[in-house]
mmCIF file of C-alpha atoms in Angstrom:
data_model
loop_
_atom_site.group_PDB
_atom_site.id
_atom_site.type_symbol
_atom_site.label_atom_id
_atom_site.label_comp_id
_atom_site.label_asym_id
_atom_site.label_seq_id
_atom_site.Cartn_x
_atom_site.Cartn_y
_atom_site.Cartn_z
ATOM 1 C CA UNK A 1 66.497 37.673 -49.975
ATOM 2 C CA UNK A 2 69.640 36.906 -52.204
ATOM 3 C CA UNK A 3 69.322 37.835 -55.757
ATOM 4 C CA UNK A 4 69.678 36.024 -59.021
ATOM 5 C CA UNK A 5 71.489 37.569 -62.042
ATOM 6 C CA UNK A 6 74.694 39.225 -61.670
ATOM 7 C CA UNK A 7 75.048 42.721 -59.900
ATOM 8 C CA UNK A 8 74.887 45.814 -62.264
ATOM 9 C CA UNK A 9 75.871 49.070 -61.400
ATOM 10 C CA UNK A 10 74.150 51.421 -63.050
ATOM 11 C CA UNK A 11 74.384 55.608 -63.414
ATOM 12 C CA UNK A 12 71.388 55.386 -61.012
ATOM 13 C CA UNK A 13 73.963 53.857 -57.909
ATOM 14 C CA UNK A 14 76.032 57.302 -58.342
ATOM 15 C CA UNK A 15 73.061 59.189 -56.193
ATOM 16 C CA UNK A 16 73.582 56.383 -53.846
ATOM 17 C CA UNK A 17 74.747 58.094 -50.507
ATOM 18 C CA UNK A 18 76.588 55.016 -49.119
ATOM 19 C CA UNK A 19 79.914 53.172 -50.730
ATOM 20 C CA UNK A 20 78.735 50.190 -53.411
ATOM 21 C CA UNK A 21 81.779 47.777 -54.776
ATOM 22 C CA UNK A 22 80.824 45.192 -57.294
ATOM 23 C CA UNK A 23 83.138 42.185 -56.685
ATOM 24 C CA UNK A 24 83.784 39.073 -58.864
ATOM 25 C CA UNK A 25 84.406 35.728 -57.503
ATOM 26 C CA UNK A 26 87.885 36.576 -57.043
ATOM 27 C CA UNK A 27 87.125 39.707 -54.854
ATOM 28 C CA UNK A 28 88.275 41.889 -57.578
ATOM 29 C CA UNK A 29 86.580 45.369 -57.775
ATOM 30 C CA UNK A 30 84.009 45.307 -60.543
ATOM 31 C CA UNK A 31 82.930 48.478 -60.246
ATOM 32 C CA UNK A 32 82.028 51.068 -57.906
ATOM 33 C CA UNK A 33 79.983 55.004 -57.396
ATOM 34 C CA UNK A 34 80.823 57.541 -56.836
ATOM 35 C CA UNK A 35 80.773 57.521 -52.477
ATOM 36 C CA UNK A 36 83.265 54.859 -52.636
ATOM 37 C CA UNK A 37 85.295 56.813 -54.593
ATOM 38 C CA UNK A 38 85.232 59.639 -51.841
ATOM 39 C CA UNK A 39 85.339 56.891 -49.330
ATOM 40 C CA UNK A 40 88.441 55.619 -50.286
ATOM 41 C CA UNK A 41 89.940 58.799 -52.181
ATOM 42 C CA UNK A 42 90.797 57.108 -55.079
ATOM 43 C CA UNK A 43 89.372 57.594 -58.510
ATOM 44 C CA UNK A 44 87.091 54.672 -60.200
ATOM 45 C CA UNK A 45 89.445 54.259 -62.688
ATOM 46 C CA UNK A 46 92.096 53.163 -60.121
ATOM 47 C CA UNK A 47 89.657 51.067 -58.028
ATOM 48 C CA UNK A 48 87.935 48.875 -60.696
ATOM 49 C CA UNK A 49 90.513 46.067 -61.355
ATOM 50 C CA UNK A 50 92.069 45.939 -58.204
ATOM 51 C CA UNK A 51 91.711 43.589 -54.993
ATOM 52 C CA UNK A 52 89.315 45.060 -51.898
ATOM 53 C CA UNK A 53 92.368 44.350 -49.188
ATOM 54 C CA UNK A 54 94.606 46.213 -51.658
ATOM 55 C CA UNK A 55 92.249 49.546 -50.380
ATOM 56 C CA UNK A 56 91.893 48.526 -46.663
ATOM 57 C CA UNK A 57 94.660 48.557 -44.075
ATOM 58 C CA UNK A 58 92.402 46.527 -41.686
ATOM 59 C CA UNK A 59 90.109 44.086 -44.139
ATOM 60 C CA UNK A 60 89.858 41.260 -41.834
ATOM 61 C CA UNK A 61 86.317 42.111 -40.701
ATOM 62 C CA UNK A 62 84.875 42.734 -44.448
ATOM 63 C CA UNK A 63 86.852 39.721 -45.957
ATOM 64 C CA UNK A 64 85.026 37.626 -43.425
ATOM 65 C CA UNK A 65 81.620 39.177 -44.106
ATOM 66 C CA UNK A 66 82.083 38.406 -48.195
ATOM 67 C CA UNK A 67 83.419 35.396 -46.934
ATOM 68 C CA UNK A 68 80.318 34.056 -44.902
ATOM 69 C CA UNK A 69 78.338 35.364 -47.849
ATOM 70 C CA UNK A 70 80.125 32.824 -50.182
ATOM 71 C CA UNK A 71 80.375 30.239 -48.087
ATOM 72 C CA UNK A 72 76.592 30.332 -46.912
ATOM 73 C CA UNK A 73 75.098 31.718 -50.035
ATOM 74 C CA UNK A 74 73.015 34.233 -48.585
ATOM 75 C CA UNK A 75 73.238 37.933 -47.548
ATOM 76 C CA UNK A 76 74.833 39.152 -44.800
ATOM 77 C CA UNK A 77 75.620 42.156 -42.450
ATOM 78 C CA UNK A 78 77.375 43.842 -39.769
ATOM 79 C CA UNK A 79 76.421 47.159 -37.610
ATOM 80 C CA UNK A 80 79.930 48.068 -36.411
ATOM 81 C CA UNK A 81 83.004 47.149 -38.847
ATOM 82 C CA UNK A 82 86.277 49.031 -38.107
ATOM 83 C CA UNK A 83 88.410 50.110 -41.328
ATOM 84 C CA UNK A 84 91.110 52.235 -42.464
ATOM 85 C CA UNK A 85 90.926 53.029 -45.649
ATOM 86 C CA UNK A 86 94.570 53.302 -47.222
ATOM 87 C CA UNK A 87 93.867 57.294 -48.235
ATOM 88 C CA UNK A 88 92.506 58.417 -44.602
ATOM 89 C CA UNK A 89 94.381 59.227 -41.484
ATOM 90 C CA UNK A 90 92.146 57.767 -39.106
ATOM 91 C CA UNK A 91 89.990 54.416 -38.467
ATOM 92 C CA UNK A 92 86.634 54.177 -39.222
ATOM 93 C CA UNK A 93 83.214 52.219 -38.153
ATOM 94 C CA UNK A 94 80.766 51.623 -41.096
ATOM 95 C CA UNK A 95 77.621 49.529 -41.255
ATOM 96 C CA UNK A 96 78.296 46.852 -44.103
ATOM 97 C CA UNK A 97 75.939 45.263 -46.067
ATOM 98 C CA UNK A 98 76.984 42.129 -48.360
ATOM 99 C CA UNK A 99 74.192 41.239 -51.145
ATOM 100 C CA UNK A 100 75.218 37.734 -52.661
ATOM 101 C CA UNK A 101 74.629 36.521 -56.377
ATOM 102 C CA UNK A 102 74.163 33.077 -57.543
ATOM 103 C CA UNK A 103 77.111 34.126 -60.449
ATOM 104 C CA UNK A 104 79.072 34.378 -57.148
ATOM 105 C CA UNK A 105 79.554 38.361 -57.336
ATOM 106 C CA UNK A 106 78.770 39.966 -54.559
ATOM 107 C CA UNK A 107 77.935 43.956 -53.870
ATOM 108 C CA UNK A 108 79.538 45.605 -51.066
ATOM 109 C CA UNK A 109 77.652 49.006 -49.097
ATOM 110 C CA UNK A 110 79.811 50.420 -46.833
ATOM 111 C CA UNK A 111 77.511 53.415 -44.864
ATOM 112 C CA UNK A 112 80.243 54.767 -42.118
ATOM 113 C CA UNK A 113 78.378 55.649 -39.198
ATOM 114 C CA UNK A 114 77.991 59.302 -38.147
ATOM 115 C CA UNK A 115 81.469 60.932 -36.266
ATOM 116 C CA UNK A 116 80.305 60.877 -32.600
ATOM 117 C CA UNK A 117 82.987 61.767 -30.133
ATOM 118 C CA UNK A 118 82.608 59.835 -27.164
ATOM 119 C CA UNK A 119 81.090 62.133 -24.470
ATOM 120 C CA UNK A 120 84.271 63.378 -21.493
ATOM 121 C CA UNK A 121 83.331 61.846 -18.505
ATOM 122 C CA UNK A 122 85.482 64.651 -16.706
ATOM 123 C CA UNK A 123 82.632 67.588 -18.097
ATOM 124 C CA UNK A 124 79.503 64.921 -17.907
ATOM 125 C CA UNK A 125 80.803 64.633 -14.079
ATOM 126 C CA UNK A 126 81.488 68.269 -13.849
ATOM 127 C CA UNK A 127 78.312 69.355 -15.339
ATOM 128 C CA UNK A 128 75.932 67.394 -13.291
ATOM 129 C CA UNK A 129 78.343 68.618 -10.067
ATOM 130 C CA UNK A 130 77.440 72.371 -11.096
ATOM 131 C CA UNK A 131 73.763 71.844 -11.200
ATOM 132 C CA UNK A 132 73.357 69.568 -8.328
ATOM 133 C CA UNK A 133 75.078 72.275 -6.411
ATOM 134 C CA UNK A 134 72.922 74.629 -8.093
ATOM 135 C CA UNK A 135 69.825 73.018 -7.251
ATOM 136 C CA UNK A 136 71.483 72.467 -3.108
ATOM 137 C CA UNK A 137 72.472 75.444 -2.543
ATOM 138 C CA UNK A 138 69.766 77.751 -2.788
ATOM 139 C CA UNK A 139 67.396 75.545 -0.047
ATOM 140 C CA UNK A 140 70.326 75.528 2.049
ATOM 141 C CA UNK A 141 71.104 78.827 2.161
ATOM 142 C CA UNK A 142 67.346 79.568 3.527
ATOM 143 C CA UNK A 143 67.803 77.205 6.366
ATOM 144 C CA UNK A 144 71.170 78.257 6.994
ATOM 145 C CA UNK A 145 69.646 81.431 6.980
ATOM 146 C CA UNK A 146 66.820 80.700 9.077
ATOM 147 C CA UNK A 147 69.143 78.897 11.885
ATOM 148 C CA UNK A 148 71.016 82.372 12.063
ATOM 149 C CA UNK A 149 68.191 84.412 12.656
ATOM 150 C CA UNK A 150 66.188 81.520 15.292
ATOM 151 C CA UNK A 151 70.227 81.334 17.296
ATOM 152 C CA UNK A 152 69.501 84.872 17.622
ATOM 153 C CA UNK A 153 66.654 84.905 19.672
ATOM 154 C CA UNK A 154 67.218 81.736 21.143
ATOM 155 C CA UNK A 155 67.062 79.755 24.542
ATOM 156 C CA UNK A 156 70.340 78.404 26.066
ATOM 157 C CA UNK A 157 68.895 75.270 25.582
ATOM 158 C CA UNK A 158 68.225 75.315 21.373
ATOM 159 C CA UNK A 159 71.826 77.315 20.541
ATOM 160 C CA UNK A 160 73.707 74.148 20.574
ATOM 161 C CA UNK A 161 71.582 72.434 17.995
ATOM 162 C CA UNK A 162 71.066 75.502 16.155
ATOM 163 C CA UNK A 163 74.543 76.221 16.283
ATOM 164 C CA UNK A 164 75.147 72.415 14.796
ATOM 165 C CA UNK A 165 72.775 73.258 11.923
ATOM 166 C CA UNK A 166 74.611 76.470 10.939
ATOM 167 C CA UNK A 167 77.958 74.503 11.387
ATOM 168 C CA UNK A 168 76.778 71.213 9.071
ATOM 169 C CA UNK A 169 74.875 74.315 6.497
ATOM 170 C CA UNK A 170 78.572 75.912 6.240
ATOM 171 C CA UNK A 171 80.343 72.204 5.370
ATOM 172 C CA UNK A 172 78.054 71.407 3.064
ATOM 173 C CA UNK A 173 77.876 74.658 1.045
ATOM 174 C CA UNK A 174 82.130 73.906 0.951
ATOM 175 C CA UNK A 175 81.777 70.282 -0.371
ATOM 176 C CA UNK A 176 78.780 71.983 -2.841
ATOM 177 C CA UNK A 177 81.419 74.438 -3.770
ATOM 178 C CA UNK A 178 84.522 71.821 -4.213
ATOM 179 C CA UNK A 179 82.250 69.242 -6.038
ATOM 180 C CA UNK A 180 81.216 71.721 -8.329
ATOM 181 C CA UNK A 181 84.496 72.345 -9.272
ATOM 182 C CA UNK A 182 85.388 68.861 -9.685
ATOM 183 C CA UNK A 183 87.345 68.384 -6.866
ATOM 184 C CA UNK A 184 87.501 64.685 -6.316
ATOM 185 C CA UNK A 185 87.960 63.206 -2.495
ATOM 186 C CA UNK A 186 90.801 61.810 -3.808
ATOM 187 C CA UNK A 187 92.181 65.136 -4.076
ATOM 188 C CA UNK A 188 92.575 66.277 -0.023
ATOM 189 C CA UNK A 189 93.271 69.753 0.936
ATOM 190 C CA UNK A 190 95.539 68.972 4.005
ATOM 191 C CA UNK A 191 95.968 70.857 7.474
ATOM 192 C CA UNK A 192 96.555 70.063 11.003
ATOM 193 C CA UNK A 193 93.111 69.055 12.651
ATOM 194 C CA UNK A 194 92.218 67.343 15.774
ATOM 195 C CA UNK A 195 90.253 63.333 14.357
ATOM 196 C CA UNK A 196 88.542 63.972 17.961
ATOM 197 C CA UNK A 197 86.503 67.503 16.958
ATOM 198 C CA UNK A 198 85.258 65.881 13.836
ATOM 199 C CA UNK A 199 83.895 62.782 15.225
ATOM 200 C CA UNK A 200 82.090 65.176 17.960
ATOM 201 C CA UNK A 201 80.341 66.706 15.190
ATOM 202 C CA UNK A 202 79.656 63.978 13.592
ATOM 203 C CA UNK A 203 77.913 61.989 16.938
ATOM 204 C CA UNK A 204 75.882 65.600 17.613
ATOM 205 C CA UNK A 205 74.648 65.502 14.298
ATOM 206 C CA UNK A 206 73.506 61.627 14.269
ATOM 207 C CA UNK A 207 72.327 62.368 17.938
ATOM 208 C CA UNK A 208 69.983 65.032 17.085
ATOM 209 C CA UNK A 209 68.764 63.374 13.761
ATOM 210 C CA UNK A 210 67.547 59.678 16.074
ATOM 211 C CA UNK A 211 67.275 61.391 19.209
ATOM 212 C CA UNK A 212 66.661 58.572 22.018
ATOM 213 C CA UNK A 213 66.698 56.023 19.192
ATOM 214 C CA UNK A 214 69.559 54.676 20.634
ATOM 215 C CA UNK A 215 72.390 54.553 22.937
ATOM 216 C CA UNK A 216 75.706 56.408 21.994
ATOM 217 C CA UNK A 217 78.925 55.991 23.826
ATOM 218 C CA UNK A 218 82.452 57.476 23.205
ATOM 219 C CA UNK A 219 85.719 56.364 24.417
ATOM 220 C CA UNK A 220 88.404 58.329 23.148
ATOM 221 C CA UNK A 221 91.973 58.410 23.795
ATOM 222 C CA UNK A 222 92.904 62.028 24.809
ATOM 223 C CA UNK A 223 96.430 61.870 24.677
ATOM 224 C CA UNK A 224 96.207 61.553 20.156
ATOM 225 C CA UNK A 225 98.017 64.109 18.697
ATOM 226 C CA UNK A 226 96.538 66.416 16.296
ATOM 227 C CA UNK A 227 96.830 65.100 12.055
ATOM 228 C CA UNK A 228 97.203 65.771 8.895
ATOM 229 C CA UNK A 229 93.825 65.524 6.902
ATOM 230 C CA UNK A 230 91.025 67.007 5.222
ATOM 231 C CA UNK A 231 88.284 68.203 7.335
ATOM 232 C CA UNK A 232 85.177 68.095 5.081
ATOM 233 C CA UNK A 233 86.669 65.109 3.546
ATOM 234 C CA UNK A 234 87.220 62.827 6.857
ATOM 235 C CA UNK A 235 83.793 64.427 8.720
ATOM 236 C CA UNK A 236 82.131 62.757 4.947
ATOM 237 C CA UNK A 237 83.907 59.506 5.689
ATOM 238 C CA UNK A 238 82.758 59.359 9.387
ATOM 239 C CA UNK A 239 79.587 60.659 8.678
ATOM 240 C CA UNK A 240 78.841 57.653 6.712
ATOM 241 C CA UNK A 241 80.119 55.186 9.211
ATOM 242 C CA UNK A 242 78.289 56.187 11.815
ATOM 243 C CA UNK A 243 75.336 56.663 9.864
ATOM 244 C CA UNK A 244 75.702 53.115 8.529
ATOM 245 C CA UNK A 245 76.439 52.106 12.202
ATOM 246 C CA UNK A 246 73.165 53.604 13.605
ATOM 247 C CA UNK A 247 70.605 52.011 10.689
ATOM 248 C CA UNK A 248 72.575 48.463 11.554
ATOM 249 C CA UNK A 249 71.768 48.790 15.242
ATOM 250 C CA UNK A 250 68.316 50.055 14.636
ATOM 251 C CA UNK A 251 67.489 47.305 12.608
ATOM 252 C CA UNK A 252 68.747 44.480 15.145
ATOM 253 C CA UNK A 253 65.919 42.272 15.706
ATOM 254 C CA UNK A 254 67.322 40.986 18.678
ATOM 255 C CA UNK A 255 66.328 42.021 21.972
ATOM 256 C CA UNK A 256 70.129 43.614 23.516
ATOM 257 C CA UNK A 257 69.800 47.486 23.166
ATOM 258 C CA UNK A 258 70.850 49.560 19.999
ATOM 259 C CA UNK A 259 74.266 50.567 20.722
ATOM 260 C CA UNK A 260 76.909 52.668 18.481
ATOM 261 C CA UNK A 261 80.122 53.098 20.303
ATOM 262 C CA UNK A 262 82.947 55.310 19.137
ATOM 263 C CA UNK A 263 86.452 54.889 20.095
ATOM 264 C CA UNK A 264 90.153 55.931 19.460
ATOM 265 C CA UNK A 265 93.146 54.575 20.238
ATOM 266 C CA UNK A 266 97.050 54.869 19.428
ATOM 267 C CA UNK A 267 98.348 52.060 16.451
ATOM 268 C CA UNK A 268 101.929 51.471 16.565
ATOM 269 C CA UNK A 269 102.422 49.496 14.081
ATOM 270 C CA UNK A 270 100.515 50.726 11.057
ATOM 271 C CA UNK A 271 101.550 49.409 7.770
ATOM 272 C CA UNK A 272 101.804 51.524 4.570
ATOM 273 C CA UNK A 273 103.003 51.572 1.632
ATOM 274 C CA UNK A 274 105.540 54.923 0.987
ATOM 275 C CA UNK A 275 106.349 56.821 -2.100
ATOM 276 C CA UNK A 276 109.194 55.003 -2.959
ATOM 277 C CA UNK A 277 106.653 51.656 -3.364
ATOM 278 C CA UNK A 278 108.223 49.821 0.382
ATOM 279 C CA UNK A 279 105.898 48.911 2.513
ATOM 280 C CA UNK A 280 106.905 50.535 6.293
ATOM 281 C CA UNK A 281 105.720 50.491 9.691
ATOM 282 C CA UNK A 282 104.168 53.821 10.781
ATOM 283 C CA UNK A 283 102.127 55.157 13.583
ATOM 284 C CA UNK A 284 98.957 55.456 13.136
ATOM 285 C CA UNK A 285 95.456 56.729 14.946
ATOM 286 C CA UNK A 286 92.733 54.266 15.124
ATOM 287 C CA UNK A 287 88.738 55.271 14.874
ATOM 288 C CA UNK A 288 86.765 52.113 15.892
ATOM 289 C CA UNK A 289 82.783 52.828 15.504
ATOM 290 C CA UNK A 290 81.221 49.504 16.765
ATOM 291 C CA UNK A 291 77.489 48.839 16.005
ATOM 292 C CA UNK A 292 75.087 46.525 17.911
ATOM 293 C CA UNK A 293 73.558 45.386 14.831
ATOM 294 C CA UNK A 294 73.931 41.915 12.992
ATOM 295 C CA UNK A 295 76.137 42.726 10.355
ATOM 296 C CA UNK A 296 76.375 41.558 6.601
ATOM 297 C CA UNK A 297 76.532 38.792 5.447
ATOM 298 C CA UNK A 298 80.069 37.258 5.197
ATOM 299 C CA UNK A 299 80.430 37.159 1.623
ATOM 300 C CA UNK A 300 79.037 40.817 0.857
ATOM 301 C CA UNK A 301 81.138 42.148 3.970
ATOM 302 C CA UNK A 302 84.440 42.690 1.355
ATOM 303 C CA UNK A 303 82.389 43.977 -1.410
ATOM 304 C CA UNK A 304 80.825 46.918 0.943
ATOM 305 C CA UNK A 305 83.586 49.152 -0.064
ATOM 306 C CA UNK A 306 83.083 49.047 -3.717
ATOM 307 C CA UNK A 307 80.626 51.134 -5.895
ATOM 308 C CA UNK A 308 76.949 49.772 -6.043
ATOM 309 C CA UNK A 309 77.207 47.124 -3.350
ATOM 310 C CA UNK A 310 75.083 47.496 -0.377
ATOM 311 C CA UNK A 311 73.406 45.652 2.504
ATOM 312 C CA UNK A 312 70.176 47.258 2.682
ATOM 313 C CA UNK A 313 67.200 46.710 0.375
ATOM 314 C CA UNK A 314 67.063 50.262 -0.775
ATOM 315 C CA UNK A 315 70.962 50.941 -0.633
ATOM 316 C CA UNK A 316 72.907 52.641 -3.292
ATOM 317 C CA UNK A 317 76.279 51.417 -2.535
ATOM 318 C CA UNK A 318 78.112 54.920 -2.655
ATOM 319 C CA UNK A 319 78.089 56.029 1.424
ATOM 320 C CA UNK A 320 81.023 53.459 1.872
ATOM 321 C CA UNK A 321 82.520 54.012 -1.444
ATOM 322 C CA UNK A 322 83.150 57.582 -0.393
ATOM 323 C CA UNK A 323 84.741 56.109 2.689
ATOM 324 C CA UNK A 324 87.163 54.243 0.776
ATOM 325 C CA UNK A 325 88.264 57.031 -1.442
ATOM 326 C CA UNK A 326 88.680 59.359 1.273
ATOM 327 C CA UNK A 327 90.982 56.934 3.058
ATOM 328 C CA UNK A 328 92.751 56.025 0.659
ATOM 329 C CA UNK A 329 93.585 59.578 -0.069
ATOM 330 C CA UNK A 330 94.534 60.016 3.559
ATOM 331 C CA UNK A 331 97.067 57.276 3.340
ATOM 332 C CA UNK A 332 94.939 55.121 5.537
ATOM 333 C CA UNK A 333 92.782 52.066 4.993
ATOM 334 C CA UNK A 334 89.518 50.928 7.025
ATOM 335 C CA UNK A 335 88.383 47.129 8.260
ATOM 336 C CA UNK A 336 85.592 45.752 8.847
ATOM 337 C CA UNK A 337 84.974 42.497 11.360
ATOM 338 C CA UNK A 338 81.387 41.399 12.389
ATOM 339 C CA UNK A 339 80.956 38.615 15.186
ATOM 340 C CA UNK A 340 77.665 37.871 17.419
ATOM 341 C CA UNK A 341 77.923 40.716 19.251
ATOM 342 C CA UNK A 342 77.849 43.442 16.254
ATOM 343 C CA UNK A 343 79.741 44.923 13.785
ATOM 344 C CA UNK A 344 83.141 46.999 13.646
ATOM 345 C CA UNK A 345 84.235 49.320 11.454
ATOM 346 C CA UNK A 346 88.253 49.952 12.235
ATOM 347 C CA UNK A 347 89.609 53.118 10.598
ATOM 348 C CA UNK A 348 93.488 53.861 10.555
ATOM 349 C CA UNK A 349 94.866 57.057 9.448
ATOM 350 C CA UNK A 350 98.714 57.417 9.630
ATOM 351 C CA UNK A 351 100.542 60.220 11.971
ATOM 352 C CA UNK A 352 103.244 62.139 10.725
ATOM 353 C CA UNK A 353 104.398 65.121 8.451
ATOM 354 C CA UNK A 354 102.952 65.764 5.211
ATOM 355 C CA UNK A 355 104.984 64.296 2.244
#
C-alpha cells in the first residue's frame, strides 16, 4: 500500500540496517541514513542534492524500478538488482524496495544481499568423489578379500570366476582411487594394450553376471595390433556397451533368440581431426557389439550419448555418457545404427604413436 504525505526521514531511519534515499520528483537525493552513506562511501552532506545515477555506475535497473513506480503510481520491487556503486571496486546484488508518494517523492531501500561465493564445482565434484570412494571401498575390499581366500581353496572349476572377481575388485579400487582424485576420463593415462584382452574381460564379466540368459558370440580379428589407450578407461566404455547391449536383447519381445555379438575389424580409412585442426585419414581399429534387441527409437538414438538421456524407464543417462568421454579422449568416436534385425554400436579408436 502506497502512502500519502511526503516521505520524512527521520533520526529514527539512522538504526535502519538497509540503504534509504529520499528522492524528489526530479530523482534528486532528498536525504538519506546513515547505511547509504556506508553503502555508497560518501558522506550525507555530499549525497543530498545530487542525482541517484550520479552515485551508480550501472543505474539502469533502479532508474527503471523508480520509473515503474512513477509511471504506475504504486510500490514496487526487485529481489536481484546489480549495482556498482561509484566508491566500491566490485558489483553488487541488492534487494530494492521503491515506496511511492502521491507528492511524487519516492524512498529508495537498497538491502545488498549477503556475499555468497558461488560454490567450485571442481571441490563439490571432488568432495563427493572422496566419499563415494570412501563409502566403495571398504565393501570391496571384503569381497576382494574374500575371493582371495575362496581361490585358495578352490576347485579348477570356480578359479576362473574367482579369479575374474579379484581382477574386476582390483579395477575398480583404481578407478575409486583416480576418481577420488579427480581424475576425469577425459584425462587418459596411456600405454600399449591389446583392445582384444579388455573386451575378454569385459564378455566374462557380463557372462557370469546373466549366465545362460543369452547367447554371446565373438568374432575378432587376430591380426590387430596392440594400441595406445587407457585400460580402466576403455574396459568402463565397453563395459557399458555391452551391458547396454545385453538389457536391449533381453528385453526383445520378439521371438528370435537374445544375441550380443562382439566383433573387431581393421578401418582404413578413419577420419580425425589432428592437432593442427585438419581433418586426416588414419587407421583405425573397429569394436562392433551388435545386440538382438529393438533398438531406440529414431529420434532419441542421437541424444543417447548425452548426459540424462536414456531409453529405459529407470535409466540415468550417464553409462553412455561415460562412453562418449572416454572416446573422445582416445581420439576416437562411436556410432550407433539400429535396423529390424537389432542394434549396433560401432566403436573406432585410431592406431598409431602417441602425440
Amino acid at each position: 500500500m502506497s502512502s500519502t504525505t511526503s516521505p520524512p526521514l527521520t533520526a529514527l531511519s539512522d538504526q535502519a540496517p538497509v540503504a534509504l534515499i529520499a528522492l524528489s520528483e526530479s530523482d534528486t537525493i532528498r536525504d538519506t541514513n546513515q547505511a547509504a552513506e556506508a553503502l555508497f562511501g560518501v558522506s550525507r552532506r555530499r549525497l543530498v542534492g545530487g542525482q541517484l545515477d550520479e552515485l551508480i555506475v550501472n543505474p539502469e535497473e533502479i532508474l527503471s524500478l523508480t520509473h515503474h513506480a512513477r509511471i504506475n503510481s504504486t510500490d514496487t520491487a526487485a529481489p536481484e538488482v546489480r549495482l556498482k556503486p561509484k566508491g566500491l571496486v566490485d558489483e553488487l546484488t541488492a534487494i530494492v524496495r521503491v515506496r511511492w508518494f502521491q507528492s511524487g517523492e519516492l524512498v529508495l531501500a537498497i538491502s545488498p544481499t549477503l556475499s555468497r561465493e558461488a560454490p567450485d564445482p571442481v571441490v563439490g565434484v571432488a568432495s563427493f568423489g572422496r566419499i563415494l570412494g570412501h563409502e566403495i571401498k571398504n565393501p570391496l575390499a571384503g569381497i576382494s578379500g574374500a575371493a582371495q581366500l575362496l581361490l585358495r581353496q578352490a576347485k579348477p572349476s570356480q578359479r576362473e570366476l574367482l579369479s575374474l572377481i579379484c581382477e574386476e575388485s582390483g579395477r575398480i579400487e583404481r578407478l575409486i582411487n583416480r576418481l577420488s582424485a579427480f581424475e576425469l576420463f577425459s584425462a587418459p593415462q596411456l600405454e600399449t594394450m591389446n583392445i582384444h584382452e579388455t573386451l575378454d574381460r569385459v564378455v566374462a564379466m557380463e557372462e557370469a553376471a546373466f549366465d545362460g540368459q543369452l547367447n554371446f558370440v565373438r568374432r575378432y580379428d587376430p591380426s590387430l595390433p596392440d594400441i595406445l589407450g587407457d585400460k580402466d578407461h576403455l574396459h568402463e566404455a565397453f563395459q557399458n556397451i555391452i551391458r547396454n547391449a545385453i538389457e536391449a536383447a533381453l528385453q526383445n519381445v520378439s521371438d528370435r533368440p537374445a544375441v550380443v555379438e562382439v566383433r573387431t575389424a581393421f578401418e582404413s580409412r578413419f577420419a580425425r581431426r589432428s592437432a593442427d585442426n585438419n581433418r586426416g585419414l588414419r587407421r583405425a581399429l573397429r569394436v562392433d557389439v551388435f545386440d538382438s534387441g529393438t533398438g531406440p527409437p529414431d529420434e532419441n538414438a542421437k541424444a543417447l550419448f548425452e548426459a540424462f538421456n536414456s531409453s529405459k524407464s529407470a535409466g540415468r543417462g550417464l553409462g553412455l555418457t561415460v562412453v562418449k568421454e572416454v572416446l573422445t579422449a582416445h581420439s576416437g568416436h562411436v556410432t550407433l545404427d539400429t535396423n529390424s534385425q537389432g542394434t549396433l554400436v560401432s566403436v573406432f579408436l585410431p592406431i598409431g604413436r602417441k602425440e
